[in-house]
Coordinates of C-alpha atoms in Angstrom, one line a residue:
Chain F
M77 CA -57.5 25.4 1.5
L78 CA -55.0 23.1 0.6
E79 CA -52.6 22.8 3.7
A80 CA -49.3 20.7 4.3
L81 CA -48.7 20.2 8.1
D82 CA -45.3 18.8 9.1
L83 CA -45.2 16.5 6.5
H84 CA -42.5 14.0 6.8
K85 CA -42.1 11.2 3.8
H86 CA -39.1 8.4 4.0
Y87 CA -38.4 5.2 2.2
H88 CA -36.6 2.1 2.3
Q89 CA -34.1 1.7 -0.8
G90 CA -32.4 -1.7 0.6
E91 CA -30.5 -0.7 4.0
I92 CA -30.4 3.3 3.3
D93 CA -33.0 5.2 4.8
V94 CA -34.1 8.2 2.2
V95 CA -35.4 10.9 3.6
A96 CA -38.1 12.5 0.7
V97 CA -39.9 14.8 2.6
N98 CA -38.8 16.4 5.6
H99 CA -40.8 19.1 8.2
F100 CA -43.0 20.4 5.1
T101 CA -45.9 22.9 6.5
Y102 CA -47.6 25.2 4.4
A103 CA -51.0 26.6 3.8
F104 CA -51.8 26.6 0.0
P105 CA -53.6 30.0 -0.9
P106 CA -55.1 30.2 -4.3
G107 CA -53.8 31.6 -7.1
L108 CA -50.3 30.5 -8.8
T109 CA -47.8 28.4 -6.0
A110 CA -44.4 27.6 -7.7
I111 CA -42.3 24.6 -6.5
V112 CA -38.5 24.6 -7.3
G113 CA -35.5 22.4 -6.8
P114 CA -33.0 20.5 -7.9
S115 CA -33.8 16.6 -9.0
G116 CA -34.2 15.1 -5.5
S117 CA -34.7 17.2 -4.0
G118 CA -38.8 15.9 -2.5
K119 CA -40.9 18.1 -5.5
T120 CA -42.7 14.5 -6.9
T121 CA -42.9 13.0 -3.3
L122 CA -44.6 16.2 -1.8
L123 CA -46.9 16.7 -5.0
N124 CA -47.9 12.7 -4.0
L125 CA -48.7 13.1 -0.9
L126 CA -50.4 16.5 -1.7
A127 CA -52.7 14.9 -4.2
G128 CA -53.5 11.5 -2.0
F129 CA -51.9 9.1 -4.8
D130 CA -49.5 8.7 -1.5
V131 CA -49.7 8.8 2.6
P132 CA -46.9 10.2 5.1
S133 CA -44.8 8.6 7.1
R134 CA -46.1 11.6 9.5
G135 CA -48.2 14.9 9.9
E136 CA -51.0 15.6 7.8
V137 CA -52.5 16.8 4.2
R138 CA -55.4 19.0 4.9
L139 CA -57.9 19.5 2.0
D140 CA -60.7 22.2 3.5
G141 CA -60.0 20.5 7.3
Q142 CA -60.2 17.3 6.5
P143 CA -57.0 15.2 6.7
L144 CA -56.2 13.1 3.5
S145 CA -54.1 10.4 5.0
R146 CA -57.0 8.9 7.4
L147 CA -59.1 8.2 4.2
S148 CA -59.7 5.2 2.0
E149 CA -58.1 4.8 -1.0
D150 CA -61.3 5.2 -3.3
A151 CA -62.4 8.0 -0.6
R152 CA -59.0 10.0 -1.6
A153 CA -60.2 9.2 -5.4
E154 CA -63.8 10.7 -5.0
L155 CA -61.6 13.8 -3.2
R156 CA -59.3 13.9 -6.4
L157 CA -62.1 13.7 -8.9
R158 CA -64.7 16.5 -7.2
Y159 CA -61.5 18.7 -5.9
M160 CA -58.1 18.3 -7.9
G161 CA -57.1 18.7 -11.9
F162 CA -53.7 17.2 -12.8
V163 CA -51.9 18.0 -15.7
F164 CA -48.5 16.6 -15.6
Q165 CA -45.2 16.3 -17.5
Q166 CA -46.5 13.2 -20.0
W167 CA -48.6 10.2 -20.2
N168 CA -50.9 12.9 -19.6
L169 CA -54.2 10.8 -21.7
I170 CA -56.1 7.6 -22.3
P171 CA -54.6 6.5 -25.6
T172 CA -57.3 4.7 -26.1
L173 CA -60.0 7.7 -26.0
T174 CA -60.5 10.2 -28.2
A175 CA -59.3 14.6 -27.3
L176 CA -63.0 14.8 -26.4
E177 CA -63.9 11.4 -24.3
N178 CA -60.4 11.9 -22.2
V179 CA -61.7 15.4 -21.4
A180 CA -65.3 13.6 -20.5
F181 CA -63.9 10.9 -18.1
P182 CA -63.7 13.0 -15.6
L183 CA -66.9 14.1 -16.3
M184 CA -68.1 10.1 -16.3
L185 CA -66.7 9.3 -13.2
A186 CA -68.8 11.7 -11.6
G187 CA -71.8 10.1 -13.4
V188 CA -72.8 13.3 -15.5
T189 CA -74.7 12.6 -18.4
P190 CA -73.2 11.3 -21.9
K191 CA -75.1 14.3 -23.8
E192 CA -73.8 16.8 -20.6
R193 CA -70.3 15.2 -21.1
V194 CA -70.2 15.8 -24.7
N195 CA -71.0 19.4 -24.7
R196 CA -68.9 20.1 -21.6
A197 CA -66.0 18.4 -23.4
R198 CA -66.2 20.0 -26.6
H199 CA -66.4 23.5 -24.5
L200 CA -63.6 23.2 -22.9
L201 CA -61.4 21.8 -25.5
E202 CA -62.9 25.1 -27.6
T203 CA -61.3 27.2 -24.6
V204 CA -57.8 25.5 -25.2
G205 CA -58.0 26.1 -28.7
L206 CA -58.8 22.6 -29.6
G207 CA -61.8 22.4 -30.6
Q208 CA -61.2 20.6 -34.4
R209 CA -59.3 18.3 -32.5
A210 CA -61.9 16.8 -30.5
A211 CA -62.0 13.8 -32.7
H212 CA -58.3 12.8 -32.7
L213 CA -56.3 10.0 -30.8
P214 CA -53.7 11.4 -28.2
S215 CA -51.3 9.8 -30.7
K216 CA -52.1 12.3 -33.6
L217 CA -51.7 15.2 -31.5
S218 CA -48.8 16.9 -30.9
G219 CA -47.1 17.0 -26.8
G220 CA -48.4 21.0 -26.7
E221 CA -51.7 20.2 -27.7
Q222 CA -51.9 16.6 -25.7
Q223 CA -51.0 19.4 -22.6
R224 CA -53.6 21.1 -23.1
V225 CA -56.3 18.9 -23.6
A226 CA -54.7 17.5 -20.4
I227 CA -55.2 21.0 -18.7
A228 CA -59.1 21.2 -20.5
R229 CA -59.7 17.3 -18.4
A230 CA -58.8 19.2 -15.2
L231 CA -60.7 21.5 -15.4
A232 CA -63.5 19.4 -16.3
L233 CA -65.2 19.3 -13.3
N234 CA -64.5 22.6 -11.9
P235 CA -62.0 22.0 -9.0
P236 CA -60.6 24.3 -7.1
I237 CA -56.9 22.9 -7.1
L238 CA -54.9 22.4 -10.3
F239 CA -51.4 20.5 -9.8
A240 CA -49.0 20.6 -12.8
D241 CA -46.3 18.8 -12.7
E242 CA -43.5 20.0 -15.4
P243 CA -46.4 20.7 -17.6
T244 CA -43.7 22.0 -19.7
G245 CA -40.8 19.7 -19.4
N246 CA -41.0 18.1 -23.0
L247 CA -42.7 21.0 -24.7
D248 CA -40.9 23.2 -27.6
S249 CA -41.1 26.8 -25.8
A250 CA -44.0 28.3 -28.3
S251 CA -46.0 25.9 -27.0
G252 CA -45.5 25.7 -23.3
A253 CA -45.9 29.4 -23.4
R254 CA -49.0 28.9 -24.3
V255 CA -49.6 25.9 -21.5
V256 CA -48.2 28.4 -19.3
D257 CA -50.6 30.8 -19.9
L258 CA -53.7 28.6 -19.3
L259 CA -52.7 27.9 -16.5
L260 CA -51.8 31.7 -15.2
H261 CA -55.4 32.6 -16.6
Q262 CA -56.7 29.4 -14.4
A263 CA -54.8 31.3 -11.1
Q264 CA -56.2 35.0 -12.2
E265 CA -59.9 33.4 -11.7
G266 CA -58.9 32.3 -8.5
R267 CA -57.9 28.4 -8.4
T268 CA -55.1 27.0 -6.1
V269 CA -52.6 26.2 -9.1
I270 CA -49.4 24.0 -7.5
L271 CA -46.6 23.9 -10.1
V272 CA -43.7 21.8 -9.8
T273 CA -40.9 23.0 -11.9
H274 CA -36.8 22.7 -12.2
D275 CA -37.2 25.8 -14.2
L276 CA -37.2 28.8 -12.3
E277 CA -37.6 31.4 -15.8
L278 CA -40.9 29.4 -15.4
A279 CA -41.3 29.9 -11.8
R280 CA -40.6 33.4 -11.7
K281 CA -44.7 33.7 -13.5
A282 CA -46.0 32.2 -9.9
A283 CA -47.0 34.7 -6.9
R284 CA -44.9 33.2 -4.9
I285 CA -42.3 30.0 -5.6
L286 CA -41.4 27.3 -2.3
H287 CA -37.7 26.4 -2.7
L288 CA -37.1 23.1 -1.7
R289 CA -34.1 21.2 -0.7
D290 CA -33.4 17.4 0.9
G291 CA -37.9 17.3 1.2
K292 CA -37.4 20.7 3.3
L293 CA -38.7 23.5 2.4
L294 CA -35.6 26.2 2.2
R295 CA -37.7 29.4 1.8
V296 CA -41.0 31.3 0.8
E297 CA -40.3 33.7 -2.2
E298 CA -43.3 36.1 -2.2
A299 CA -43.0 37.6 -6.1
S300 CA -43.2 42.2 -6.1
L301 CA -47.0 42.8 -6.6
E302 CA -46.5 44.0 -10.8
R303 CA -45.0 40.4 -10.9
A304 CA -48.3 38.6 -9.8
Chain P
M948 CA -69.6 5.4 -23.9
E949 CA -66.3 5.7 -22.3
V950 CA -66.0 3.0 -21.1
L951 CA -67.3 0.2 -24.1
A952 CA -65.1 2.5 -26.1
L953 CA -62.3 1.8 -24.0
V954 CA -63.0 -2.3 -23.6
Y955 CA -63.8 -2.4 -27.2
R956 CA -60.8 -0.2 -28.2
N957 CA -58.2 -1.6 -26.6
L958 CA -59.1 -5.1 -28.1
R959 CA -59.0 -3.4 -30.5
A960 CA -55.4 -2.2 -30.5
R961 CA -54.1 -5.6 -30.5
P962 CA -55.7 -7.4 -33.1
I963 CA -54.5 -10.5 -33.5
R964 CA -53.7 -11.3 -30.4
S965 CA -57.7 -10.5 -29.3
I966 CA -58.3 -12.8 -32.2
L967 CA -56.1 -15.8 -31.3
T968 CA -58.3 -15.2 -27.9
L969 CA -61.5 -15.4 -29.1
L970 CA -60.8 -18.2 -31.6
G971 CA -59.5 -20.7 -28.6
I972 CA -63.3 -19.5 -26.5
V973 CA -64.7 -20.1 -29.9
V974 CA -63.2 -23.7 -30.5
A975 CA -64.0 -24.7 -27.0
T976 CA -67.3 -23.8 -26.9
A977 CA -68.2 -25.0 -29.8
S978 CA -66.5 -28.5 -29.2
M979 CA -68.7 -28.2 -25.6
V980 CA -71.8 -27.8 -28.3
L981 CA -71.1 -30.0 -30.7
F982 CA -70.1 -32.9 -27.4
L983 CA -73.7 -32.2 -25.8
S984 CA -75.6 -32.3 -28.7
F985 CA -75.4 -35.6 -29.1
G986 CA -77.0 -35.8 -26.2
E987 CA -79.9 -33.8 -26.7
G988 CA -79.7 -35.7 -30.7
L989 CA -80.4 -38.8 -28.5
R990 CA -83.0 -37.6 -26.4
K991 CA -84.6 -35.7 -29.6
A992 CA -84.4 -39.1 -31.6
L993 CA -85.6 -41.2 -29.0
G994 CA -88.9 -39.4 -28.6
A995 CA -89.8 -39.0 -32.2
E996 CA -89.1 -43.0 -32.4
L997 CA -90.9 -43.7 -29.7
S998 CA -93.7 -41.3 -30.8
K999 CA -94.0 -43.7 -33.9
V1000 CA -94.5 -47.1 -32.2
G1001 CA -98.5 -47.8 -32.4
P1002 CA -98.5 -49.9 -29.3
A1003 CA -97.9 -48.7 -25.9
I1004 CA -96.5 -51.2 -23.9
L1005 CA -93.6 -53.6 -25.3
V1006 CA -93.5 -57.0 -23.0
I1007 CA -90.0 -58.8 -22.9
S1008 CA -87.9 -60.7 -21.1
E1009 CA -86.9 -60.4 -17.7
G1010 CA -83.3 -58.8 -17.4
S1011 CA -83.1 -57.5 -21.0
E1012 CA -83.7 -53.7 -22.1
A1013 CA -85.9 -52.8 -24.8
F1014 CA -84.5 -52.3 -28.4
G1015 CA -81.8 -55.3 -27.6
A1016 CA -81.4 -57.8 -30.5
G1017 CA -80.8 -60.7 -28.0
Y1018 CA -81.6 -64.0 -28.4
P1019 CA -85.3 -65.0 -28.3
E1020 CA -86.3 -65.7 -24.5
L1021 CA -90.1 -65.1 -24.0
P1022 CA -91.6 -68.4 -24.5
P1023 CA -94.7 -69.0 -26.7
E1024 CA -97.2 -69.8 -24.4
L1025 CA -96.8 -66.5 -23.1
L1026 CA -98.5 -64.9 -25.7
G1027 CA -101.3 -67.0 -24.7
H1028 CA -101.3 -66.2 -21.4
I1029 CA -101.9 -62.2 -22.1
K1030 CA -105.0 -63.3 -24.5
A1031 CA -106.4 -64.6 -21.5
L1032 CA -105.8 -61.5 -19.6
A1033 CA -106.8 -59.5 -22.6
P1034 CA -110.5 -58.9 -21.3
E1035 CA -109.8 -58.0 -18.2
L1036 CA -106.9 -55.7 -19.0
G1037 CA -108.3 -53.8 -21.9
I1038 CA -105.8 -54.8 -24.2
T1039 CA -107.0 -54.9 -27.2
R1040 CA -104.2 -56.8 -29.8
A1041 CA -100.8 -58.6 -28.6
I1042 CA -98.2 -58.7 -31.2
P1043 CA -95.2 -61.1 -30.8
T1044 CA -92.2 -60.5 -32.7
A1045 CA -88.7 -61.4 -32.7
V1046 CA -86.1 -59.3 -34.1
F1047 CA -82.6 -60.7 -36.1
A1048 CA -79.6 -58.7 -36.6
R1049 CA -76.3 -58.9 -39.1
G1050 CA -73.5 -57.1 -40.0
G1051 CA -71.1 -54.9 -37.5
F1052 CA -70.5 -51.9 -36.2
D1053 CA -70.6 -50.1 -39.7
P1054 CA -74.4 -49.0 -40.3
A1055 CA -74.3 -49.4 -44.5
S1056 CA -73.8 -52.7 -43.0
S1057 CA -75.2 -54.0 -40.4
F1058 CA -79.3 -55.6 -41.2
I1059 CA -82.0 -55.6 -38.2
F1060 CA -84.5 -58.2 -39.2
Q1061 CA -88.0 -57.5 -37.5
G1062 CA -89.7 -60.6 -37.6
L1063 CA -93.7 -60.4 -37.9
P1064 CA -96.7 -62.9 -37.6
A1065 CA -98.9 -63.7 -40.7
G1066 CA -101.4 -60.3 -41.2
V1067 CA -99.6 -58.4 -39.6
T1068 CA -97.5 -55.4 -41.5
A1069 CA -94.8 -52.8 -40.5
Q1070 CA -97.7 -50.3 -40.4
D1071 CA -99.3 -52.5 -37.4
L1072 CA -96.3 -51.1 -35.6
Y1073 CA -95.2 -48.0 -36.5
P1074 CA -98.4 -45.9 -37.9
N1075 CA -96.1 -43.6 -39.8
V1076 CA -95.1 -45.9 -42.4
R1077 CA -95.9 -45.6 -46.1
L1078 CA -95.7 -47.9 -48.9
A1079 CA -92.9 -46.7 -51.3
A1080 CA -93.3 -50.3 -54.0
G1081 CA -95.2 -53.6 -53.3
R1082 CA -97.0 -54.8 -50.7
L1083 CA -96.9 -54.1 -47.0
D1084 CA -97.7 -58.0 -46.1
P1085 CA -94.5 -59.9 -46.2
G1086 CA -96.1 -63.2 -46.9
Q1087 CA -94.7 -66.2 -46.1
Q1088 CA -91.2 -65.9 -48.1
G1089 CA -90.9 -62.3 -48.4
A1090 CA -89.3 -59.0 -46.9
V1091 CA -91.0 -55.8 -46.9
V1092 CA -87.5 -53.5 -46.8
G1093 CA -87.1 -50.2 -45.3
G1094 CA -86.5 -47.1 -47.0
G1095 CA -82.8 -46.5 -45.9
I1096 CA -81.5 -49.6 -45.8
A1097 CA -82.9 -50.0 -49.6
E1098 CA -81.8 -47.4 -50.8
R1099 CA -78.0 -48.2 -49.5
N1100 CA -78.3 -51.4 -50.5
N1101 CA -80.0 -51.5 -54.3
L1102 CA -82.8 -54.0 -52.4
G1103 CA -84.9 -53.3 -55.1
L1104 CA -88.6 -55.8 -55.5
G1105 CA -87.7 -59.3 -56.6
K1106 CA -84.4 -58.7 -55.1
T1107 CA -83.5 -62.3 -52.8
L1108 CA -81.9 -62.2 -49.6
R1109 CA -80.4 -64.6 -47.8
L1110 CA -81.1 -64.8 -43.9
S1111 CA -78.8 -68.7 -43.9
P1112 CA -78.3 -71.2 -46.1
Q1113 CA -81.7 -72.1 -45.1
V1114 CA -83.6 -69.0 -45.4
S1115 CA -83.9 -67.2 -48.4
L1116 CA -87.0 -64.4 -48.8
E1117 CA -87.7 -62.0 -51.6
V1118 CA -88.1 -58.3 -51.3
V1119 CA -92.0 -58.2 -52.5
G1120 CA -92.2 -54.1 -50.6
V1121 CA -90.1 -51.1 -50.2
L1122 CA -91.0 -48.2 -47.7
E1123 CA -90.5 -44.8 -48.3
R1124 CA -87.8 -42.9 -46.1
S1125 CA -89.6 -41.9 -42.5
G1126 CA -86.3 -40.5 -41.4
G1127 CA -86.1 -43.1 -38.3
L1128 CA -85.2 -46.2 -37.3
T1129 CA -87.5 -48.0 -39.2
D1130 CA -85.6 -46.7 -42.4
S1131 CA -83.3 -49.9 -41.3
F1132 CA -84.9 -52.5 -40.8
I1133 CA -86.3 -55.3 -43.0
Y1134 CA -89.4 -57.1 -42.2
V1135 CA -89.9 -60.6 -42.4
P1136 CA -92.5 -63.2 -41.4
I1137 CA -91.5 -64.4 -37.6
T1138 CA -91.3 -67.6 -39.0
A1139 CA -87.8 -66.9 -41.0
I1140 CA -86.4 -65.7 -37.9
Q1141 CA -87.2 -68.8 -35.4
T1142 CA -86.1 -71.2 -38.5
I1143 CA -82.7 -69.7 -38.0
L1144 CA -82.2 -69.1 -34.5
N1145 CA -83.9 -72.6 -34.3
T1146 CA -86.1 -71.4 -31.9
Q1147 CA -90.2 -70.9 -31.3
N1148 CA -89.4 -68.2 -28.7
Y1149 CA -90.3 -64.1 -29.3
S1150 CA -87.9 -61.2 -28.7
S1151 CA -90.9 -59.2 -28.1
I1152 CA -94.6 -58.9 -27.8
L1153 CA -95.9 -55.6 -28.4
V1154 CA -99.1 -54.6 -26.6
S1155 CA -102.0 -52.9 -27.5
I1156 CA -104.3 -51.6 -25.0
G1157 CA -108.2 -49.6 -25.6
P1158 CA -108.3 -45.7 -25.6
D1159 CA -109.4 -45.2 -21.7
Q1160 CA -106.2 -47.5 -20.5
S1161 CA -103.5 -46.2 -18.8
A1162 CA -100.3 -47.7 -20.0
E1163 CA -98.5 -47.7 -17.0
R1164 CA -101.2 -49.5 -15.0
V1165 CA -101.5 -52.3 -17.8
A1166 CA -98.0 -52.9 -17.6
R1167 CA -97.7 -52.9 -14.1
A1168 CA -100.6 -55.6 -13.7
L1169 CA -98.8 -57.6 -16.5
E1170 CA -95.4 -57.7 -14.4
A1171 CA -97.5 -58.7 -11.7
R1172 CA -99.6 -61.6 -13.7
L1173 CA -96.7 -63.2 -15.5
E1174 CA -93.6 -64.6 -14.8
G1175 CA -90.0 -63.9 -16.0
I1176 CA -91.4 -60.7 -18.0
K1177 CA -90.8 -57.1 -18.4
A1178 CA -93.4 -54.8 -19.0
Q1179 CA -92.1 -51.2 -21.1
T1180 CA -94.0 -48.1 -21.7
T1181 CA -92.7 -46.0 -23.9
G1182 CA -92.5 -43.5 -20.5
D1183 CA -89.9 -46.0 -18.9
V1184 CA -87.7 -46.1 -22.2
M1185 CA -87.5 -42.3 -22.2
R1186 CA -86.8 -42.5 -18.2
F1187 CA -84.3 -44.9 -18.8
A1188 CA -82.6 -43.6 -22.2
E1189 CA -82.4 -40.4 -20.4
R1190 CA -80.2 -41.8 -17.2
A1191 CA -78.1 -43.2 -19.7
V1192 CA -78.0 -40.1 -22.0
R1193 CA -77.5 -37.9 -18.6
I1194 CA -74.5 -40.2 -17.7
S1195 CA -73.1 -39.9 -20.8
D1196 CA -73.9 -36.0 -20.8
L1197 CA -71.3 -35.4 -17.7
V1198 CA -68.4 -37.9 -19.3
R1199 CA -69.1 -35.4 -22.6
F1200 CA -68.8 -32.4 -20.4
G1201 CA -65.8 -33.4 -19.0
I1202 CA -63.7 -33.5 -21.9
S1203 CA -65.3 -31.1 -23.8
L1204 CA -64.6 -28.9 -19.9
V1205 CA -60.5 -29.4 -20.9
A1206 CA -60.7 -27.2 -23.8
L1207 CA -62.9 -24.9 -21.9
I1208 CA -60.4 -24.6 -19.0
V1209 CA -57.6 -23.6 -21.7
G1210 CA -59.9 -21.5 -23.2
G1211 CA -60.3 -19.6 -20.0
L1212 CA -56.4 -19.5 -19.5
L1213 CA -56.4 -18.1 -22.5
V1214 CA -58.9 -15.5 -21.9
A1215 CA -57.2 -14.7 -18.2
N1216 CA -53.5 -14.8 -19.8
T1217 CA -54.4 -11.8 -22.8
V1218 CA -56.1 -10.1 -20.5
M1219 CA -53.4 -9.7 -17.7
M1220 CA -50.7 -9.3 -20.4
S1221 CA -53.1 -5.9 -21.3
V1222 CA -53.2 -5.1 -17.9
Y1223 CA -49.3 -5.0 -17.2
E1224 CA -49.0 -3.3 -20.5
R1225 CA -51.7 -0.8 -19.7
I1226 CA -50.4 0.0 -15.8
R1227 CA -50.2 3.4 -16.6
E1228 CA -53.1 3.7 -18.0
F1229 CA -55.0 2.5 -14.8
G1230 CA -52.5 4.6 -12.8
L1231 CA -53.4 7.5 -14.8
M1232 CA -56.8 6.7 -14.3
R1233 CA -56.6 6.2 -10.1
A1234 CA -54.7 9.9 -10.9
L1235 CA -58.0 11.1 -12.0
G1236 CA -60.4 10.0 -9.9
A1237 CA -61.4 6.2 -10.6
K1238 CA -62.2 4.4 -7.7
R1239 CA -60.8 0.1 -7.8
R1240 CA -64.9 -0.7 -8.7
F1241 CA -64.0 0.6 -11.6
I1242 CA -60.8 -0.3 -12.9
F1243 CA -62.3 -3.9 -11.6
G1244 CA -65.0 -3.5 -13.8
L1245 CA -63.2 -2.2 -16.7
V1246 CA -60.8 -5.2 -16.9
L1247 CA -63.8 -7.6 -16.0
L1248 CA -65.4 -6.0 -19.0
E1249 CA -62.8 -7.2 -21.0
A1250 CA -62.7 -10.6 -20.4
L1251 CA -66.7 -10.9 -20.8
L1252 CA -67.0 -9.0 -24.1
L1253 CA -64.7 -12.0 -25.2
G1254 CA -66.6 -14.8 -23.5
V1255 CA -69.6 -13.8 -24.8
V1256 CA -68.9 -13.1 -28.6
G1257 CA -66.8 -15.9 -28.0
G1258 CA -69.3 -17.9 -26.7
L1259 CA -71.8 -17.0 -29.9
L1260 CA -69.1 -17.6 -32.2
G1261 CA -68.6 -20.9 -31.1
L1262 CA -72.2 -21.2 -30.4
G1263 CA -72.6 -21.2 -34.3
L1264 CA -69.6 -23.4 -34.9
G1265 CA -71.4 -25.8 -33.1
Q1266 CA -74.3 -25.9 -34.8
A1267 CA -72.9 -25.7 -37.8
A1268 CA -70.5 -29.3 -36.5
S1269 CA -73.7 -30.4 -35.5
G1270 CA -75.5 -29.7 -39.2
L1271 CA -72.8 -31.5 -40.9
V1272 CA -73.0 -34.7 -38.5
N1273 CA -76.5 -35.0 -39.1
W1274 CA -76.3 -34.5 -42.5
Y1275 CA -73.9 -37.1 -42.1
T1276 CA -76.0 -39.8 -39.6
L1277 CA -79.3 -38.9 -41.5
R1278 CA -77.5 -40.2 -44.8
E1279 CA -75.9 -43.2 -42.8
V1280 CA -78.3 -44.5 -40.7
G1281 CA -81.4 -42.2 -41.0
L1282 CA -81.2 -40.4 -37.5
A1283 CA -80.2 -37.3 -37.0
L1284 CA -78.0 -37.8 -34.0
S1285 CA -76.8 -34.1 -32.9
A1286 CA -79.2 -31.4 -31.8
V1287 CA -78.2 -27.7 -30.0
T1288 CA -81.6 -27.7 -28.7
F1289 CA -82.6 -24.0 -27.1
R1290 CA -81.3 -25.4 -23.2
L1291 CA -78.2 -26.5 -24.7
A1292 CA -77.8 -22.7 -26.2
S1293 CA -78.1 -21.7 -23.4
F1294 CA -75.9 -23.8 -21.2
A1295 CA -73.0 -22.7 -23.3
L1296 CA -73.6 -18.7 -23.4
L1297 CA -73.9 -19.4 -19.7
V1298 CA -70.4 -21.2 -19.4
A1299 CA -68.9 -19.3 -21.6
V1300 CA -69.9 -15.8 -19.7
V1301 CA -68.5 -17.9 -16.5
L1302 CA -65.6 -18.7 -18.2
G1303 CA -65.0 -14.6 -19.2
L1304 CA -65.8 -13.8 -15.5
L1305 CA -63.6 -16.4 -13.5
A1306 CA -60.4 -15.7 -16.4
G1307 CA -61.0 -11.9 -15.6
F1308 CA -60.9 -11.9 -12.3
L1309 CA -57.7 -12.3 -11.4
P1310 CA -56.2 -9.9 -14.0
A1311 CA -58.9 -7.7 -13.0
R1312 CA -58.1 -7.8 -9.0
T1313 CA -54.6 -6.8 -9.9
A1314 CA -55.5 -3.9 -12.2
S1315 CA -56.8 -2.4 -9.0
R1316 CA -54.8 -3.0 -6.7
I1317 CA -52.3 -0.7 -8.5
R1318 CA -50.8 1.9 -6.2
V1319 CA -51.1 5.3 -8.0
V1320 CA -47.4 6.2 -7.9
E1321 CA -46.1 3.3 -8.6
A1322 CA -47.7 2.5 -12.3
L1323 CA -47.4 6.6 -12.8
G1324 CA -42.9 5.8 -12.0
R1325 CA -44.2 8.6 -9.8
V1326 CA -41.8 7.0 -6.6

C-alpha cells in the first residue's frame, strides 16, 4: 500500500517561495486512481514525491509502511525497480534500444538471465499487441506504439504499483483509448494504478478521482459502483 | 546484452564524432608506440650485435666508452702486459685494433675503418661474417669491405680506397650482408690506421678467454693489474647501454605523453558531450530503477571502449610505422632501429585503457549524479 502522510513540498524560485504540494494525505487503494487538476496544481510534483524521484519538504511517503524519504537515492531506485512501473507522457523509451530491449531493460537491472529476459519481454510485447514490432527502435514506432511498449516495460517485473503521467497526452483518440484500456485492465487485475491527467473525460474511467488545486487535495470523488 | 548494445549504439549513433575521437587515440597511441619502439629496437640491436662479437672482453682506455671511435689511446706495450698475464688468467688471445672514422652524420656517407693486425681477419672478431667475393685477409695493402657499405658505395673488388694522401688501399674482399653494424665496417691493416693517425697506439684490445673462464672475473682482474684501462664485458656494455636507453625512453615517453593527454582530453570531451545530450535518457534509467553505479559504469564503459579500440588500432599503426622505419634504416645502416616488442605492446594497451578510464571518470560521475526530476524536466 502506498500512502502519503501530510506531504509538503516547496521550492525557492528566486526570492519567491512556491508551495507545490500542501498537506497532502491519502492512502492509495488498489485499482485506478486518477489525480486531476489544472496545470500548476502540483500534479507532477506530487507524482515525483510518490515515486521517490524527489523528497518532500515535510511529511512522508510510505510504501508498505516503509518511509521512502529516509532511504538513499539508490535504495529508492531499487524500490522503484521492484514495486513501481512508469508510463510518462513522452521520453519514455531509451532511443538506442529496440522495443524488446526497452522492455527487457528493467529485467536486466533486476538481474534476470538474458534468455529469460528475452522470453518475458517478447511475451509482454505480445500482450500489448506489439509482438511484430519487437526489433524496431522507438523512432520507428508511432506515439501510441511507444506508449504501449512503455506499458509492457512497466509490467516487466510485475510491480504492484503503476504510475501513468498523462499517458495519452500526445496520442490520437484511438491510440489513447487503447493505452487506457491496457491501464484499466491492469487496475482490474488488482494493481494500484495512479493516473495523472488534466483530461476529466479520461479521469472518469477511474474508481476514484483526487481533485488537486494549489497543491492541496480539494476532494475525493468516488465513482459509482457500476462505473468502477 | 543491453549494456553493450547501449554503449555501442550510442557511439555508432554519432559516427563521425566517434571516429574523430578514435583517431585522436589512434594517433596518440601510435606515436607512443613508435617513439618507444626505438628504445626497444636499440636494445635488441645491441644484444644482437654483441652476440656476434667473438672475444669476450674489450679492453679500452680508462674514461672512454665501448664503440667510441676516438683517438687511439692504448700504448703498444699494453699488449705485451696482457699477453704476459695470459697463462695466469686463462686468456687465449689478445687482438689489438684501431678504429678510424670518416664522414658525417649521414650513415650513407660515413666510413668506419677497423684496423686489424697481420694475420687477423674480420671473422676472428665477428665469427658470423661470411665472404661474398675475394679474400678475408686484407694483407699489407688491402681492405675487406662490409656488405652494406660495399653496396651503397659501389665498392667492388679492385677499387681503390684513399684514406689519406699517404695511404691508399685496394679492395681485396667483400663480405656478405649480415644485417648488423659489421655491414658498415671496412677492415684494413692496423698499420694503415696507425700511419694516418701518426701513432703506435691501439683503440682497443679484444681479449678472448678459455671456455671455462668467467669474462667478468678476468675483466676485473685485468683492471686490477693494469693501469689506465677499462675492461668491458658484453654484460657491462649491455648494462651501460640499458641505462642510456632507459633515460632516452623516459624522454620519448614524455614527448608522447603530450599526444596521450590530448587524446585523453578528446575522449573526455566526446563522452561529456554525449552525457549532456543524453541527460533525459539517464534520468529515465534512474526513474526506472537504475542505480548510480549502473549509469557510472555505462558511461565509463563508453570511454573505455574508445580507449581500447583506439589503443588496438594505434598499436597496429605504430607497428606499421615501426616497420617503415626499419625498412629505411636497414637499407641505410643495416640496423633495425625500431622494435615493437610484446612488453611495449602490452604497455601501450595498458596506457590506452588507463587513458580511457581517466577520460571517462568525470563524465561518468556527472551522469551518475543527475537528479531524476531535473533530467526528466519534471520540476
